[in-house]
Amino acid sequence: MSTESLKMMAVDFGASSGRAVIGYFDGERISIQEVHRFDNEPVQLGDRLHWDFLRLFHELKRGMTKAKQQLGRTPASIAVDTWGVDYGLVDPKGRLVSNPYHYRDLRTEQPMREALKRIPEKELYARTGIQSSSINTVYQLFADEELRLAQNDRGLRMLFMPDLFHYYLSGTMASEYTIASTSGMLDAVRRDWSTDILDGLSIPSSLLNPIIMPGTPVGSVRPDICAELSLEAMPVIAAAGHDTAAAVTSVPAGDAPYVFISSGTWSLMGIELTEPILTERSRQLLFSNEGGTEGNIRMLKNIMGLWLLQECRRTWAMEGTELSFAELTEMAQHAPRNGSYVDAGDAVFLPPGNMPQRIREYCRSTGQAVPESRPEIVRCILESLAFKYRQTLDEIEELTGKRIEQIHMVGGGIQNRLLCRLTANVTGRTVVAGPVEATSIGNLMMQAKAHGEVGGLADIREVVRRSFPPEIYMPEDAAEWEERYRGYEQRLVLQKTEDS
């Protein structure tokens, strides 16, 4: 790596952990190095569930210190990305009103029902393109007690989580487009706040900040933080605040139509479009339209993902058997194909706790052979995910009218090579897997763009292709897997449609 490389810092906050990485970009290739990793555990305080923002900001500063120690100097810039929908409220003096609520806090369910009486769900979707869920920012704000108490205070401001970190780093308030698009308050066509929704739900527009596009510098690290951490002046860049948007930025795709799967605990599967699809059919199929890093749209569906396998592993560990993910996958390689499947989008699998038993009960209740052994259960999970991807692919092709030839899979889930191979076989499409560290890479490349060291999305993806050669999976046994998918569709997809 050249001594003239651009050395940047990305901080990625996930829903259970966070990490700080350094990116080295020499104009042709990028490499990354993790310098700090930490837990992100929510805190139950009375009857409310919060994020521990103060602890997370402390870990952010520790990461900045370690980055300087590793480099021997201050990084060229810093950017933060996080999960979607959550926010903090800041008072007129710049103080945090309270620790931000966790999206799993239960305070929103009844207010959501009240909000939908004011603005019907179909109308909300037609305006924002976001599926209605109690976790959405719009319902959180509608339920927020602190906001109701201070509604007449025009100085109160709302900042999404990455914007909140950027504010306390730089002193600048702004709402980055990709994270704002998860809120259920952004007009998907105009790419700006929907005043009709805000007025209809009595959410004061004075709460909100101007929308800025990904890759926008928002200032420099505050002098007091620089003094505290012995840093030089350091630009803060709103690179791509939403972690999925950052991950999709680093998909090494070309010009041919493709879908992406950001694979991990959740699987985010979708397609990039120039304009949103806001039809009643897309709402019924549970697709959301979120913002991309060039003002484009990521029309996607949220699928349960490897959560099913993670929960099985945790249950078996509690029973006294510790198994690595590699060991579980190896077990599944040799398990019989007993034709038992689950719907990886069914809410019955959302809560934690005894996932193996819930999978058995689901198969029993749907008239299938019950997977009893651990290898059978793991095989059931991985094949079910691949079938869910095929179902979602069919829906994307229906909505867009496009034939998709490639599936790009990124994220930690691609380390499960059996899942990648099953996805290619079941969909009958070429699967291009990589990079694993998609979110951090996307964050860093948007910083490089802000520095003027790389052009648009096509240039970024060319850098990623050079830096992280993907693994290619070609479909096999097409006739067999097509027949098995039709059985899955008949038993789980069509039956569920008839029941609803």
PDB file of N, CA and C in Angstrom, residues 339 341 368 387 481-493:
ATOM      1  N   GLY A 339     -37.412 -32.317   2.450  1.00  0.00           N
ATOM      2  CA  GLY A 339     -38.496 -31.517   1.894  1.00  0.00           C
ATOM      3  C   GLY A 339     -39.311 -30.761   2.911  1.00  0.00           C
ATOM      4  N   TYR A 341     -39.877 -27.303   5.044  1.00  0.00           N
ATOM      5  CA  TYR A 341     -39.508 -25.899   4.906  1.00  0.00           C
ATOM      6  C   TYR A 341     -40.321 -25.037   5.857  1.00  0.00           C
ATOM      7  N   GLN A 368     -46.021 -31.163   7.113  1.00  0.00           N
ATOM      8  CA  GLN A 368     -44.762 -31.611   6.540  1.00  0.00           C
ATOM      9  C   GLN A 368     -44.068 -32.616   7.454  1.00  0.00           C
ATOM     10  N   PHE A 387     -35.377 -20.653  -0.708  1.00  0.00           N
ATOM     11  CA  PHE A 387     -36.706 -20.613  -1.327  1.00  0.00           C
ATOM     12  C   PHE A 387     -37.357 -19.243  -1.124  1.00  0.00           C
ATOM     13  N   TRP A 481     -34.478 -28.521  -8.608  1.00  0.00           N
ATOM     14  CA  TRP A 481     -34.789 -27.431  -7.688  1.00  0.00           C
ATOM     15  C   TRP A 481     -36.046 -26.677  -8.092  1.00  0.00           C
ATOM     16  N   GLU A 482     -36.345 -26.627  -9.380  1.00  0.00           N
ATOM     17  CA  GLU A 482     -37.597 -26.003  -9.816  1.00  0.00           C
ATOM     18  C   GLU A 482     -38.784 -26.797  -9.303  1.00  0.00           C
ATOM     19  N   GLU A 483     -38.698 -28.112  -9.372  1.00  0.00           N
ATOM     20  CA  GLU A 483     -39.783 -28.956  -8.869  1.00  0.00           C
ATOM     21  C   GLU A 483     -39.945 -28.796  -7.363  1.00  0.00           C
ATOM     22  N   ARG A 484     -38.828 -28.735  -6.657  1.00  0.00           N
ATOM     23  CA  ARG A 484     -38.911 -28.587  -5.199  1.00  0.00           C
ATOM     24  C   ARG A 484     -39.461 -27.211  -4.816  1.00  0.00           C
ATOM     25  N   TYR A 485     -39.099 -26.185  -5.578  1.00  0.00           N
ATOM     26  CA  TYR A 485     -39.644 -24.860  -5.286  1.00  0.00           C
ATOM     27  C   TYR A 485     -41.155 -24.839  -5.489  1.00  0.00           C
ATOM     28  N   ARG A 486     -41.632 -25.492  -6.523  1.00  0.00           N
ATOM     29  CA  ARG A 486     -43.078 -25.524  -6.754  1.00  0.00           C
ATOM     30  C   ARG A 486     -43.787 -26.202  -5.599  1.00  0.00           C
ATOM     31  N   GLY A 487     -43.157 -27.214  -5.006  1.00  0.00           N
ATOM     32  CA  GLY A 487     -43.744 -27.831  -3.824  1.00  0.00           C
ATOM     33  C   GLY A 487     -43.783 -26.886  -2.633  1.00  0.00           C
ATOM     34  N   TYR A 488     -42.691 -26.136  -2.432  1.00  0.00           N
ATOM     35  CA  TYR A 488     -42.643 -25.118  -1.368  1.00  0.00           C
ATOM     36  C   TYR A 488     -43.718 -24.061  -1.597  1.00  0.00           C
ATOM     37  N   GLU A 489     -43.823 -23.605  -2.837  1.00  0.00           N
ATOM     38  CA  GLU A 489     -44.789 -22.560  -3.176  1.00  0.00           C
ATOM     39  C   GLU A 489     -46.215 -23.040  -2.926  1.00  0.00           C
ATOM     40  N   GLN A 490     -46.503 -24.261  -3.332  1.00  0.00           N
ATOM     41  CA  GLN A 490     -47.853 -24.804  -3.163  1.00  0.00           C
ATOM     42  C   GLN A 490     -48.203 -24.942  -1.694  1.00  0.00           C
ATOM     43  N   ARG A 491     -47.239 -25.401  -0.905  1.00  0.00           N
ATOM     44  CA  ARG A 491     -47.532 -25.689   0.497  1.00  0.00           C
ATOM     45  C   ARG A 491     -47.552 -24.444   1.374  1.00  0.00           C
ATOM     46  N   LEU A 492     -46.612 -23.517   1.135  1.00  0.00           N
ATOM     47  CA  LEU A 492     -46.464 -22.384   2.057  1.00  0.00           C
ATOM     48  C   LEU A 492     -46.918 -21.053   1.480  1.00  0.00           C
ATOM     49  N   VAL A 493     -46.582 -20.761   0.226  1.00  0.00           N
ATOM     50  CA  VAL A 493     -46.881 -19.440  -0.332  1.00  0.00           C
ATOM     51  C   VAL A 493     -48.345 -19.339  -0.736  1.00  0.00           C
TER      52      VAL A 493
END
